[in-house]
Every structure is written in structure tokens, then in C-alpha cells.
Amino acid sequence: MKRTNRPHHAPFALFAILALLLVSMGAPADAQADVIRPSERFRVGESGDVIRIPARVIEMRGGGDLPEALSAPTVCPDSFDVQHYELHLNPVRSTSTLEGTAILTIESSIDGLTGVQLDLRDLVASSVSRAGNALTFAQIGDVMTIDLDTTYDTGGTFAIEIVYSGTPDTESGGFGGFWFFPFPVTDFSMGVGLNANPPSMGRYWFPGVDAPCDKATCDIYVETNGPKTAVSNGALISVTTDSTGRKTHHWQETHQIATYLMSISVAKYTAIPDTANPLITYYVHNDLVPQAAGTFANVPAMMAHFESLFGPYPYDKFSYVTTPIGDMEHQTCVSHSTALMSGTTANDDILAHELMHQWFGDLVTYDDWREVWLSEGFATYGEALFVESQSGAAGYRNYVTNQLMAPYLGNAGSLTYPIYDPTFKWGTVVYEKGGVVLHMLRKVMGDTAFFAAMNGYLTTHAFSSAVTGDFQAACETEYGSSLAWFFNEWIYQGGHPVIDWTWESTPSGPNWDVSLGIVQSQAVGPAVYEMPVDFKIVGAGTDTTVTVWMNAATQSFPVTVSFEPTSVEFDPLNWLLDEAAFVPTGVADGAPTVPASLESNRPNPFNPLTAIPFHLRAPARVSITIHDPAGRLVRTLLDAEQVASGSHLVPWDGVSDRGEDVASGVYFYRMLAGETIETRKMHLVR
Ligand SMILES: [Zn+2]
């Protein structure tokens, strides 16, 4: 289905949110982390990016250079919308040719539609007709232009029948296209290409609008001879056999599907129903049947976990189909590489990844290839979610650290491009870093809001397509505040924070004052990352975890604890994608260049809590006061003889010195720091 209203992606404006200092006492110590090695499917490419594709594909690719092209915006026609594909296909193995008839149901989006253009590569049409009338057409390059015999106004629908044949192409140096594989004997269409730009590969085997922004439904009929089974999208409606013994498998997908998610696989398959879940059938090459039970043992648990997180599986059936190349999230019929049929659950991460795609990528497709992280980053994060369901929080963190963060950080020197419109679509920035972005968003939002946002995004855009701005909007609905700052720094810019941190403590009566310091010094991406960060302050037999809001190049955070600190851990649960190093002395590098400065309160407007940041180059006497528009003093937030140098935050809860909630409206906050006076405005909205 074609998407008509396409929002722009998030504006680059930075919106800060509430800076909070949260203290939770006595969190239990974490279990020691196991070390998991990055799996063998990671391979460093020529540019330093890590290609994440199965072994068989790497063998096929050889040692070519990685592509470096950015995507052009996906273009779907404004004048018409394909509603349905009816494909009759006969792959002829003896000649490696494909004979096809495609009947496209098309709806006009304009008044006076006189023709359509479709994508079709290398295959040659012999006739095009509408209701029995021959239509004139031309094929130039990959574009097929068809003149209609009558005009259609908005909403008018018609069906055109295209008879075509030829030798289907495969992508040069990549894995996409239509294949006649000799070992194991399989006729197979792979929906995306490695090098093609855009990567959609529907045009390699049928005519259509080959872009993710135009989804449709489909009926696919595949002829086979001998003991072969054809597997495709949706439900198997019928298998008929003619007088010569040729079979036709009819598959029907009544849900919207993008052309790159359509696929057929023809081979000597055994259909193995899952005994635990009647929705699931495995189509396995006959000689791989002994490995099927062990390989797919955890699939019902995977399905149950994702359904518990994201709602019922959205389609009529689910299959893994063994194919010589994979793995690929073809809708309802995931292609699973024969090379990964180990007979064990060793490749559960890949199975989970492709199953997660059925919600993220298939149910909600990205509108445009520049947004491919909405599919691949989410599917990669799905791997960690499945591990969490199997191994708990510690297993989840191990997976994020070793399988998502490590492959990115290990090559981060060359992986400086953003997740949005990436230089390379199939690498670590989109997959692993994209997954880590969701991990960090979960930290920012909290579990309840995060998973509610994931579900809200799915519900709003089900069976359609979306862009990052749509996902951001779903998150902001649950979060209750702008997340533009988060998406700006993590999606639309490259890099990651490079952090020096430190701590020191001094006794203070019965307590200890702890100063926690952060200096950011990354050369790539935002000069300053804004993120919540945990410090774990450890004493004898006790500890405290403090969450600070990192939002300046140089910051120190004062904390008071009731025990003598013996050590401090920065980001102990590894929520943040960063390079962090402990420096044993105070924060010396990036002292403020002005004696004192007052910053904008965050958030603003606010209700009921905001925080006022200020910076001191040297210790100073400081007062922070709130005034109404008439200049009357409303509240004294701070009046201290000496405040340490560094960055500080003062919260205000909208309450006056008399303990009363003040009314909505504009207020002014004034800082007097040594010789410096600064005043700023803020807006309380009740
Ligand atoms: Zn994927």
C-alpha cells in the first residue's frame, strides 16, 4: 500500500529534557559477566565496516570493495498505486529462465491517468493487455512504460496483464536477484542486494513498483515439476497437479507486503510442522531434515516472547525456509541459510533477528532505504531481547556489550557516518549501533514507556511504512517530552561519546561528599552528548547508584553518601555506547572559559519540575533566585557562601518559599555568582 503522508524526519533542533539527579540506595551487586566472543559471521570489510552476512554469502562475494554510495530518496509514483500482484511463475531450471505472467491491480491517484511506469530488470515482456485489449509498451533499461487504452481518474482501478520471460539476473558481486542454485538444487529469489542502490530486488523477477513505500497484497502461483515444493509468502491455498504431473503451488498474502519482502523458493523440501505452534512450519531441504529439530528447537519460545512484547504475530503463517543464501526476512517465509543448519541452537541469534523483522521491517516497513535502521537495528536488538528472555538481565547485558557494542567500537575509527542515510546499509553502524540506540533509548525512557512506544509505533503504522520521525513521535508520546536531542545525536550524526571520568570524596560530618566528574572529548559527532549516566559508588558492604544527566563538555556532580566510598564505577551496567576512561585526578581539562555562566533550564516549558544548570570556573559565592514578571522574589533556590568549580544543577518544583504551588506563567531565574549576574526566562505550564 502506498504511503501518502510522509512526515519529514526529526528537526535537528536540540531540546533538552529534565536534568535529574536520582539516587537509589543499596542496589545489589551484579553477577560477574561472562565473556562472549563475537560470532564468526562478523567480517571486517575493506573500509573497516563489519559485514554481517552468513558464511556462504561471504564465499560468494569474494574480496570486492564495499560500496560507498548514499541512498537516493525512495521514489514511489504520485500518479498510481499498485494494490495487488497476481504472479504466475514457471522457473525453468534446464535453461535457467523464468516464464511469468503478472496481473497488477492498480489504482489511479490522479485524474486523467494515461499510463504507468514499472520496474523490470532484464526480463522481456511479450505482451501487455488490459481486459483483453493489447496495450502499447516500451522497455528501456530497468523501466517499463505502459500506455493505457483509457484514462482513469482518482480512485479508478484497473488490471494489466504482463506476459514476460527471460534469464533473470543476479546482482553483480552481491547476493540479490533470482538464482538457479546447483547445490542444493534451489530456484530462489533474494529480495535485497548488497551493492544495488536502492537495494530492492523485486524487479529481478516480476514487474512492479519496486520500492518499500508501495506495499500491496499478492497471489503467487509457482509451477514445479517432479518432487519439488514451492514456498512463498502468506498462506498455502492449494497445490494442484495437471495431467502431466506438473504441480502448481498457490500462495496468498492478504496482508500488505513490500516487493523486497516477496520471495519464492523451489526445491526438494520437506514441510515440518512445529509441534508446539500450529502457525509455524519449517521447509527444509530433504537432506537437512535430521538437523531441523535441533536447529529450530527454540523458535516457539522466540515467537512467544516477541508476541508477549509486541502483540500477536501479525500474519497467517510463519516459516523458515532453507536456502543456499540467507538469512532474509521475506514476509512469513524467512530464508534461512543451509550453512546454518547446525542441528543445534547455535544460530538462535539469527533466527531471532529474522523473526523480529516480521514486526519491524515487515509489519512496519521503512518508507525509504535511508531509514533501513528501522528494520535492521530493531531486528538486531531483537536478538538481545531474546537472549534476555532466555538468560535474564545479565545475559542481555553481555549480549549488548559483546555482540552489539564491541563490533562497532572495534572499528569505530572508520565508522564515522550516521545511522540515518548510512554510507553502508548492511554493516555495523546500521545493525549493531542501531540496536544499541534502542538499548540506550530503553535506559532514557524506562522499560514501561519504551515498550509502550514500540507497540504504539507498530499499531499506528501496521501493514504500512514509516520513517524515523514516526518512531520518534511514538516514543515522545510515551515519554511525555521531546526526544529530538536523543535522535539528533544518535541517529542523524555519527560517532559516540569519548569520556574521561573521575571521582573524589571528602568527609562531611557523618557523611561523605563525593564529586563525580565527566569530560567529553569526542572528535566525531556532537561536541556534547546529552545522556543519563549511572555512577555506582561502592563502600564497605554497601553501594549506591547515582544517575546524573550528562549534558555539557565538562561537568561535575556533587553527591552526598552516608558511607566512606572505596571505589566508583562509571556506567556499571553498560547502558552507554562510549569509550570511557578513568582519570585519577579532578576534572582539569575543560574548565569553563568564563568565570560563571547560567544556562537554559531544562525542560522549558515545564510542569512541575525543571532544572537550572550553571557553571563556575572557580569556587564562588552563588545565589539562584526565582522572580515573577514584576520582579518579586518567588523562591530562593540556592544561597551558598562557597560553591565548588564545575557544572551544577539546581532543580525547581514550581513551589514558592511559602510552600505554595505557583501559577502558570513566565518566571525569571537569576544567578549571582561572584561578580557575575545573569538572568533567564522560563515558562511554567500547569
Ligand atoms: Zn535483518
XYZ file of C-alpha atoms and ligand atoms in Angstrom:
687
model
C 0.000 0.000 0.000
C 1.308 3.372 -0.883
C 2.082 5.778 1.861
C 0.662 9.181 1.169
C 1.590 11.429 4.071
C 5.265 11.205 4.694
C 6.481 13.255 7.633
C 9.914 14.778 7.499
C 12.414 13.293 9.841
C 13.047 14.980 13.120
C 14.313 18.525 13.043
C 17.816 18.969 14.247
C 16.828 21.348 16.999
C 18.115 20.250 20.322
C 15.565 20.006 23.030
C 16.917 19.339 26.420
C 14.951 17.480 28.975
C 14.847 17.436 32.673
C 18.157 17.098 34.342
C 17.710 14.905 37.327
C 19.891 13.518 39.984
C 18.468 10.215 41.083
C 19.831 8.247 43.943
C 18.895 4.655 44.613
C 20.410 3.114 47.677
C 21.804 -0.340 48.122
C 21.335 -1.852 44.660
C 22.543 -5.455 44.738
C 25.917 -6.169 43.205
C 25.827 -7.547 39.686
C 26.808 -11.050 38.770
C 30.203 -11.317 37.117
C 29.836 -11.012 33.372
C 30.634 -13.945 31.124
C 32.649 -13.100 28.072
C 31.004 -13.945 24.783
C 33.113 -13.843 21.662
C 31.731 -12.029 18.658
C 30.363 -14.689 16.358
C 32.139 -15.728 13.216
C 29.662 -14.086 10.942
C 31.296 -10.754 11.577
C 33.848 -9.936 8.959
C 35.777 -6.730 8.572
C 35.370 -5.321 5.097
C 37.754 -3.170 3.117
C 36.561 0.072 4.642
C 36.696 -1.236 8.172
C 32.966 -1.782 8.323
C 31.833 -5.153 9.526
C 29.711 -7.094 7.107
C 27.169 -9.209 8.822
C 26.111 -11.871 6.423
C 26.291 -15.637 6.547
C 29.414 -17.530 5.598
C 28.060 -18.751 2.304
C 27.436 -15.253 1.077
C 30.904 -14.162 2.042
C 32.309 -17.022 -0.020
C 30.266 -15.916 -2.972
C 31.215 -12.307 -2.667
C 34.915 -12.800 -2.815
C 37.030 -9.841 -1.802
C 35.351 -6.949 -3.540
C 35.330 -3.391 -2.310
C 32.456 -2.190 -0.201
C 30.064 0.228 -1.818
C 30.218 3.778 -0.608
C 27.073 5.290 -2.049
C 24.381 7.051 -0.075
C 20.788 6.357 -0.974
C 18.689 8.444 -3.197
C 15.284 9.078 -1.661
C 12.910 6.261 -2.497
C 10.500 7.396 -5.155
C 7.022 5.966 -5.318
C 4.831 7.218 -8.144
C 2.441 10.017 -7.257
C 0.035 9.076 -10.007
C -0.898 5.495 -9.153
C -0.692 2.812 -6.500
C -0.299 -0.928 -7.036
C -2.935 -2.693 -4.956
C -2.306 -6.337 -5.801
C 0.123 -8.599 -7.624
C -1.037 -11.885 -9.141
C 2.079 -13.682 -10.333
C 2.124 -16.924 -12.324
C 5.711 -18.144 -12.416
C 7.459 -21.024 -14.088
C 11.153 -21.190 -13.282
C 12.731 -23.408 -15.956
C 15.818 -24.919 -14.451
C 17.047 -26.622 -17.622
C 17.500 -23.256 -19.312
C 17.852 -21.041 -16.202
C 14.971 -18.961 -17.465
C 11.821 -17.615 -15.900
C 8.438 -17.526 -17.604
C 5.917 -15.294 -15.944
C 2.556 -13.632 -16.172
C 1.936 -10.724 -13.822
C -1.527 -9.277 -13.328
C -1.280 -5.969 -11.466
C -4.318 -4.318 -9.951
C -3.626 -0.594 -9.972
C -5.496 2.370 -8.553
C -5.143 5.799 -10.057
C -4.106 8.568 -7.656
C -4.776 11.374 -10.095
C -7.411 12.470 -12.556
C -6.617 11.604 -16.145
C -4.055 8.831 -15.675
C -2.947 7.700 -19.140
C -0.018 5.424 -18.411
C 2.191 3.804 -15.791
C 5.872 3.075 -15.365
C 7.044 -0.116 -13.688
C 10.382 -1.576 -12.653
C 11.508 -4.721 -14.506
C 15.090 -5.813 -14.987
C 16.423 -7.908 -17.882
C 13.224 -9.897 -18.327
C 11.402 -9.151 -21.583
C 7.680 -8.573 -21.902
C 5.998 -10.150 -24.915
C 2.545 -8.674 -24.347
C 0.713 -6.242 -22.119
C -3.050 -6.098 -22.018
C -5.989 -4.709 -20.085
C -9.310 -6.566 -20.153
C -8.170 -8.369 -23.292
C -7.059 -5.175 -25.088
C -3.423 -5.092 -26.113
C -1.559 -2.083 -24.708
C 1.495 -0.415 -26.178
C 4.584 -0.501 -24.026
C 8.327 0.037 -24.084
C 11.225 -1.251 -22.002
C 14.248 0.989 -21.630
C 16.814 -0.120 -19.112
C 15.017 -1.279 -15.984
C 11.939 0.847 -16.669
C 8.843 -0.418 -18.415
C 6.451 2.261 -19.713
C 2.879 1.226 -20.459
C 0.277 3.351 -22.252
C -3.278 2.755 -21.082
C -6.141 2.401 -23.558
C -8.371 4.610 -21.468
C -7.830 7.267 -18.829
C -8.543 6.809 -15.145
C -9.482 9.344 -12.549
C -8.599 9.304 -8.881
C -9.739 6.064 -7.292
C -10.288 4.306 -10.612
C -8.845 0.799 -10.639
C -7.828 -1.469 -13.466
C -5.804 -4.629 -14.039
C -2.995 -5.001 -16.534
C -1.601 -8.353 -17.556
C 2.067 -8.601 -18.499
C 3.463 -11.761 -20.075
C 7.243 -11.873 -19.764
C 10.199 -14.215 -19.812
C 13.956 -14.309 -19.945
C 17.055 -15.091 -17.961
C 16.697 -13.453 -14.570
C 19.702 -11.548 -13.348
C 21.668 -11.816 -10.149
C 23.416 -8.900 -8.607
C 26.989 -8.457 -9.727
C 29.301 -9.013 -6.775
C 26.379 -9.408 -4.387
C 23.700 -11.834 -3.351
C 20.445 -10.320 -4.592
C 18.303 -11.339 -7.533
C 16.906 -14.580 -8.885
C 19.110 -17.664 -8.626
C 19.167 -21.175 -10.022
C 21.423 -22.778 -7.441
C 23.020 -26.149 -8.236
C 23.861 -27.159 -4.650
C 21.397 -27.745 -3.174
C 19.165 -27.523 -6.221
C 17.019 -24.456 -5.487
C 15.316 -21.762 -7.528
C 15.301 -18.736 -5.278
C 14.648 -15.002 -5.288
C 16.563 -12.862 -2.793
C 14.738 -9.629 -2.112
C 17.632 -7.279 -1.426
C 21.027 -6.693 -2.922
C 24.335 -5.869 -1.328
C 25.569 -3.317 -3.832
C 22.460 -2.163 -5.646
C 21.171 1.269 -4.769
C 18.347 1.158 -3.954
C 18.635 -2.479 -2.897
C 15.086 -3.626 -3.837
C 15.259 -6.780 -5.979
C 11.616 -7.476 -6.806
C 12.240 -6.155 -10.326
C 14.636 -9.061 -10.903
C 11.685 -11.476 -11.176
C 8.434 -9.556 -11.733
C 7.254 -6.150 -12.955
C 6.018 -3.741 -10.308
C 6.720 -0.658 -8.228
C 9.847 -1.954 -6.553
C 10.075 0.369 -3.563
C 9.200 -0.142 0.101
C 6.811 2.808 0.089
C 4.362 0.958 -2.212
C 3.054 -2.136 -0.462
C 0.371 -4.398 -1.916
C -1.179 -7.842 -1.464
C -0.256 -10.808 -3.643
C -1.230 -14.194 -5.003
C 1.759 -16.180 -6.218
C 1.380 -19.334 -8.314
C 4.542 -21.340 -8.937
C 4.812 -24.289 -11.294
C 7.148 -27.112 -10.379
C 7.935 -30.483 -11.809
C 8.960 -33.646 -10.004
C 9.023 -33.876 -6.244
C 9.618 -30.177 -5.637
C 7.824 -27.791 -3.350
C 7.453 -24.073 -3.985
C 7.363 -21.872 -0.902
C 6.262 -18.262 -0.939
C 4.581 -15.536 1.105
C 1.375 -15.883 3.060
C -0.822 -18.946 3.272
C -0.652 -22.017 1.048
C -4.066 -22.028 -0.647
C -3.751 -25.043 -2.916
C -1.437 -27.469 -4.669
C -2.848 -28.687 -7.962
C -1.382 -31.289 -10.304
C -2.080 -31.351 -14.039
C -2.315 -34.410 -16.266
C 1.437 -34.356 -16.931
C 2.273 -34.328 -13.244
C 3.284 -30.676 -13.049
C 2.274 -29.086 -9.797
C 1.200 -25.522 -9.094
C 1.581 -24.143 -5.589
C -0.706 -21.192 -4.893
C 0.380 -18.900 -2.052
C -1.660 -15.915 -0.977
C -0.581 -12.961 1.147
C -3.662 -10.958 2.112
C -1.569 -8.546 4.187
C 0.336 -5.630 2.728
C 3.823 -6.615 1.616
C 6.730 -4.712 0.098
C 8.251 -6.086 -3.113
C 11.650 -6.700 -1.468
C 9.921 -8.984 1.063
C 8.324 -11.157 -1.637
C 10.140 -14.366 -2.496
C 9.815 -17.825 -3.944
C 11.974 -20.848 -3.107
C 11.631 -24.069 -5.122
C 13.466 -27.205 -4.016
C 13.014 -30.730 -2.739
C 11.668 -29.611 0.606
C 10.153 -31.460 3.483
C 7.466 -29.497 5.294
C 7.877 -29.948 9.042
C 5.052 -28.523 11.162
C 6.135 -27.197 14.522
C 4.505 -29.385 17.136
C 4.344 -26.565 19.677
C 2.909 -23.812 17.491
C 0.462 -24.538 14.660
C 1.373 -21.243 12.935
C 4.903 -22.426 12.242
C 6.117 -24.778 9.501
C 9.752 -25.371 8.541
C 10.563 -26.051 4.879
C 13.843 -27.896 4.930
C 15.876 -29.399 2.091
C 15.302 -33.140 2.360
C 18.901 -33.916 3.293
C 18.810 -31.373 6.130
C 15.740 -32.814 7.848
C 17.806 -34.530 10.579
C 19.155 -31.132 11.665
C 15.781 -29.374 11.745
C 14.574 -30.281 15.233
C 17.794 -29.169 16.897
C 18.206 -26.045 14.799
C 14.672 -24.753 15.378
C 14.213 -26.010 18.944
C 13.822 -22.531 20.438
C 11.658 -20.960 17.735
C 8.340 -21.430 19.610
C 9.865 -19.739 22.658
C 11.136 -16.920 20.463
C 7.703 -16.477 18.945
C 6.057 -16.491 22.365
C 8.499 -13.905 23.704
C 8.115 -11.496 20.805
C 4.332 -11.888 20.950
C 4.454 -11.043 24.654
C 6.425 -7.874 23.857
C 4.880 -6.740 20.580
C 1.472 -8.340 20.268
C 0.201 -11.334 18.314
C 2.211 -12.471 15.321
C 0.608 -10.441 12.531
C 0.390 -12.996 9.710
C -1.358 -16.266 8.858
C 1.703 -18.472 8.985
C 5.394 -18.377 9.734
C 8.132 -20.409 8.124
C 11.842 -20.710 7.957
C 12.791 -21.984 4.508
C 16.284 -23.314 3.946
C 18.002 -21.553 1.042
C 21.571 -21.551 -0.290
C 21.930 -17.905 0.722
C 20.289 -16.151 3.605
C 19.239 -15.036 6.026
C 16.491 -12.782 4.816
C 13.229 -11.675 6.398
C 10.935 -12.451 3.448
C 7.481 -11.886 4.885
C 6.133 -15.073 6.543
C 8.812 -17.207 4.790
C 12.194 -16.314 6.220
C 15.104 -17.624 4.170
C 17.498 -19.455 6.477
C 20.895 -20.341 5.106
C 21.536 -24.061 4.625
C 25.041 -23.396 6.008
C 23.484 -22.525 9.364
C 21.506 -25.779 9.753
C 23.797 -26.953 12.512
C 21.331 -29.167 14.334
C 21.939 -27.028 17.426
C 20.612 -23.730 18.699
C 23.946 -22.052 17.931
C 22.308 -19.687 15.440
C 19.367 -18.634 17.583
C 20.529 -15.035 17.312
C 19.996 -15.096 13.547
C 16.644 -16.887 13.860
C 15.541 -14.307 16.440
C 16.754 -11.467 14.231
C 14.661 -12.631 11.282
C 11.610 -13.355 13.422
C 11.851 -9.880 14.968
C 11.800 -8.500 11.408
C 8.266 -9.841 10.965
C 7.186 -6.955 13.227
C 9.963 -4.459 12.489
C 10.625 -4.292 8.761
C 7.722 -6.398 7.516
C 4.641 -5.299 9.509
C 6.040 -1.757 9.649
C 8.378 -1.224 6.715
C 10.704 1.743 6.337
C 9.379 4.198 3.822
C 12.775 4.887 2.352
C 16.084 2.994 2.256
C 17.812 5.795 4.147
C 15.755 4.600 7.135
C 16.893 0.973 6.919
C 17.889 1.001 10.610
C 14.150 0.913 11.435
C 14.353 -2.660 10.230
C 17.924 -3.849 10.790
C 18.696 -2.007 14.018
C 15.440 -3.237 15.530
C 15.945 -6.822 14.361
C 19.445 -6.783 15.829
C 18.068 -5.501 19.114
C 15.548 -8.367 18.938
C 18.499 -10.749 19.286
C 19.312 -9.174 22.653
C 15.659 -9.272 23.718
C 15.521 -12.996 23.020
C 18.728 -13.542 24.988
C 17.157 -11.568 27.835
C 14.169 -13.922 27.828
C 16.485 -16.926 27.984
C 19.299 -15.696 30.212
C 17.961 -12.730 32.145
C 19.356 -9.252 32.574
C 22.986 -10.337 32.853
C 22.778 -12.330 29.622
C 21.126 -9.365 27.936
C 23.901 -7.012 29.020
C 26.573 -9.460 27.915
C 24.963 -9.679 24.513
C 24.685 -5.914 24.118
C 28.276 -5.423 25.249
C 29.937 -8.182 23.282
C 27.736 -8.666 20.220
C 26.451 -5.150 19.603
C 28.837 -2.608 21.126
C 32.109 -4.463 20.559
C 31.835 -4.901 16.772
C 31.062 -1.198 16.429
C 33.649 0.141 18.864
C 36.288 -2.187 17.444
C 36.015 -0.413 14.106
C 34.688 2.937 15.217
C 37.679 4.806 13.812
C 36.329 4.282 10.310
C 32.635 4.011 11.158
C 32.005 7.712 11.493
C 28.871 8.030 9.373
C 25.343 8.378 10.802
C 22.771 5.632 11.147
C 20.383 7.689 9.018
C 21.270 7.527 5.308
C 24.300 5.365 6.050
C 27.292 5.002 3.766
C 26.842 1.231 4.003
C 23.414 -0.225 4.699
C 24.387 -3.749 5.708
C 27.089 -3.049 8.259
C 27.740 -2.439 11.893
C 26.564 1.158 12.091
C 23.047 0.239 10.967
C 22.825 -3.169 12.652
C 24.820 -3.164 15.866
C 24.920 0.546 16.625
C 21.259 0.751 15.605
C 20.486 -1.968 18.140
C 22.477 -0.163 20.822
C 20.488 3.004 20.141
C 17.345 1.128 21.181
C 19.158 -0.198 24.241
C 20.045 3.380 25.229
C 16.556 4.637 24.465
C 15.251 1.987 26.869
C 17.521 3.471 29.546
C 16.342 7.009 28.821
C 12.631 6.157 28.733
C 12.406 3.306 31.208
C 11.038 -0.142 30.335
C 7.340 0.684 30.567
C 7.421 3.727 28.295
C 9.958 2.144 25.922
C 7.915 -0.966 25.209
C 4.693 1.043 25.078
C 6.327 3.236 22.433
C 7.461 0.218 20.406
C 3.871 -1.053 20.480
C 2.407 2.345 19.696
C 4.664 2.632 16.650
C 3.609 -0.837 15.463
C -0.076 -0.148 15.994
C -0.033 3.204 14.225
C 1.919 2.017 11.189
C 0.894 -1.658 10.936
C 0.830 -3.005 7.365
C 2.260 0.287 6.162
C 5.590 2.056 6.200
C 7.190 4.687 8.423
C 10.203 6.912 8.928
C 12.375 7.643 11.938
C 10.266 10.685 12.761
C 7.265 8.388 13.196
C 9.167 6.238 15.665
C 10.409 9.327 17.486
C 6.824 10.598 17.730
C 5.675 7.268 19.201
C 8.471 7.500 21.774
C 7.667 11.103 22.658
C 4.013 10.192 23.207
C 5.040 7.771 25.938
C 7.941 9.825 27.256
C 5.901 12.997 27.553
C 8.666 15.222 26.295
C 10.751 15.844 23.205
C 13.395 13.276 22.317
C 14.766 15.300 19.408
C 18.054 15.672 21.280
C 18.413 11.876 21.501
C 17.600 11.140 17.845
C 19.720 14.056 16.707
C 22.825 12.833 18.444
C 22.417 9.088 17.891
C 20.595 8.730 14.535
C 21.396 11.793 12.474
C 25.045 12.175 13.483
C 27.890 9.688 13.569
C 30.284 8.924 16.401
C 29.891 8.226 20.097
C 30.975 9.899 23.332
C 34.619 9.735 24.359
C 34.664 10.318 28.091
C 37.199 10.862 30.835
C 35.629 10.461 34.230
C 36.839 10.852 37.768
C 35.711 10.987 41.350
C 36.929 12.192 44.710
C 35.414 12.233 48.165
C 35.828 14.222 51.365
C 34.334 13.577 54.820
C 31.482 15.891 55.751
C 30.312 15.408 59.303
C 28.868 11.894 59.483
C 28.679 11.718 55.674
C 30.967 11.899 52.672
C 30.728 14.424 49.863
C 31.509 12.795 46.530
C 32.323 14.774 43.406
C 31.718 12.884 40.164
C 33.382 14.397 37.090
C 32.874 13.910 33.350
C 34.776 15.441 30.428
C 33.649 14.685 26.860
C 36.277 14.946 24.130
C 34.943 13.131 21.026
C 36.199 14.420 17.700
C 33.335 12.906 15.661
C 29.646 13.673 16.055
C 28.083 16.033 18.559
C 30.540 18.111 20.589
C 28.390 17.327 23.606
C 26.278 14.226 24.103
C 23.323 14.556 26.396
C 22.539 11.288 28.176
C 21.707 9.938 31.617
C 24.698 8.100 33.066
C 24.967 5.919 36.147
C 27.754 6.054 38.691
C 27.935 3.236 41.230
C 29.532 4.417 44.476
C 30.819 1.459 46.447
C 31.727 1.318 50.159
C 32.334 -1.469 52.632
C 29.382 -3.818 52.268
C 27.179 -1.257 50.573
C 26.788 0.759 47.415
C 24.679 3.488 45.859
C 23.890 4.035 42.205
C 23.502 7.635 41.109
C 22.066 8.691 37.742
C 23.403 12.023 36.506
C 22.315 13.897 33.403
C 25.372 14.389 31.225
C 24.819 17.441 29.034
C 27.977 19.557 28.928
C 31.556 19.040 27.801
C 32.789 19.342 31.362
C 30.658 18.568 34.370
C 30.935 17.653 37.999
C 28.109 16.312 40.075
C 28.099 16.628 43.863
C 26.615 13.707 45.769
C 26.491 13.039 49.498
C 26.566 9.457 50.751
C 26.384 8.053 54.254
C 29.355 5.722 53.911
C 33.011 6.082 53.029
C 33.382 5.419 49.287
C 36.110 2.962 48.386
C 35.530 2.806 44.631
C 33.289 4.205 41.929
C 32.153 2.537 38.704
C 31.122 4.576 35.673
C 28.086 3.209 33.812
C 28.275 -0.132 35.643
C 25.507 -1.786 33.613
C 26.935 -0.532 30.291
C 23.938 1.404 29.092
C 26.017 3.924 27.180
C 27.817 3.334 23.880
C 31.062 5.115 24.608
C 34.768 4.963 25.137
C 35.280 5.847 28.786
C 38.467 6.109 30.794
C 39.041 6.829 34.450
C 41.422 9.701 35.169
C 42.584 9.687 38.777
C 42.712 13.462 39.291
C 39.926 16.005 39.140
C 38.308 17.347 36.042
C 41.072 19.615 34.866
C 40.919 19.686 31.106
C 37.830 21.565 30.119
C 37.221 24.223 32.732
C 34.687 26.892 31.712
C 36.243 29.874 29.939
C 34.021 32.470 31.616
C 34.037 32.941 35.395
C 30.429 31.792 35.691
C 27.582 31.083 33.309
C 23.888 30.380 33.614
C 22.277 28.021 31.101
C 18.721 27.426 29.909
C 16.564 25.483 32.301
C 15.505 22.024 31.195
C 12.854 21.284 30.264
C 11.217 24.529 29.276
C 8.241 24.910 29.283
C 7.923 22.625 32.262
C 5.490 21.072 34.708
C 6.110 20.543 37.519
C 9.882 20.122 37.654
C 12.746 21.825 35.846
C 16.471 22.066 36.411
C 18.720 25.093 36.113
C 22.323 24.434 35.064
C 25.191 26.776 35.872
C 28.968 26.570 35.563
C 31.718 28.032 37.715
C 35.312 28.372 36.623
C 36.417 28.841 40.194
C 34.745 28.410 43.571
C 32.370 31.305 44.234
C 29.548 32.563 46.387
C 26.353 31.753 44.475
C 22.696 32.543 44.776
C 19.959 31.348 42.431
C 16.583 33.017 42.814
C 13.228 32.845 41.037
C 11.237 36.014 40.327
C 7.840 36.771 38.862
C 7.454 39.205 35.905
C 7.070 42.095 38.371
C 10.454 41.261 39.839
C 9.102 39.955 43.146
C 11.148 37.213 44.747
C 9.293 33.878 44.482
C 11.854 31.403 45.700
C 15.473 31.264 46.769
C 16.815 28.021 45.368
C 20.420 28.398 46.421
C 22.353 30.803 48.631
C 25.762 29.375 49.437
C 28.976 31.004 50.665
C 31.107 28.770 48.513
C 30.156 26.508 45.608
C 32.835 24.347 44.011
C 34.024 24.962 40.484
C 32.449 22.920 37.718
C 28.937 22.283 36.484
C 25.938 22.245 38.757
C 22.210 21.757 38.538
C 19.534 23.274 40.733
C 16.035 21.821 40.487
C 12.851 23.864 40.938
C 9.493 22.214 41.553
C 7.274 25.239 40.927
C 6.833 25.847 44.663
C 7.361 29.240 46.315
C 9.322 29.995 49.501
C 5.940 29.874 51.272
C 5.421 26.282 50.129
C 2.688 27.113 47.640
C 2.386 25.888 44.054
C 2.824 28.982 41.901
C 0.546 29.721 38.944
C 1.247 29.071 35.263
C 3.221 31.767 33.576
C 6.592 33.276 32.855
C 9.220 33.362 35.607
C 12.774 34.649 35.672
C 15.715 32.946 37.325
C 18.742 34.924 38.371
C 22.221 33.768 39.176
C 24.577 35.878 41.273
C 27.990 34.188 41.205
C 30.954 36.208 42.426
C 30.888 39.287 40.197
C 28.630 37.683 37.575
C 24.889 38.321 37.349
C 22.787 36.531 34.752
C 19.028 36.308 34.336
C 16.999 33.990 32.108
C 13.327 33.341 31.450
C 11.297 30.159 31.840
C 7.700 29.080 31.394
C 5.685 27.042 33.859
C 2.616 25.365 32.355
C 0.146 23.991 34.881
Zn 17.992 -8.106 9.254
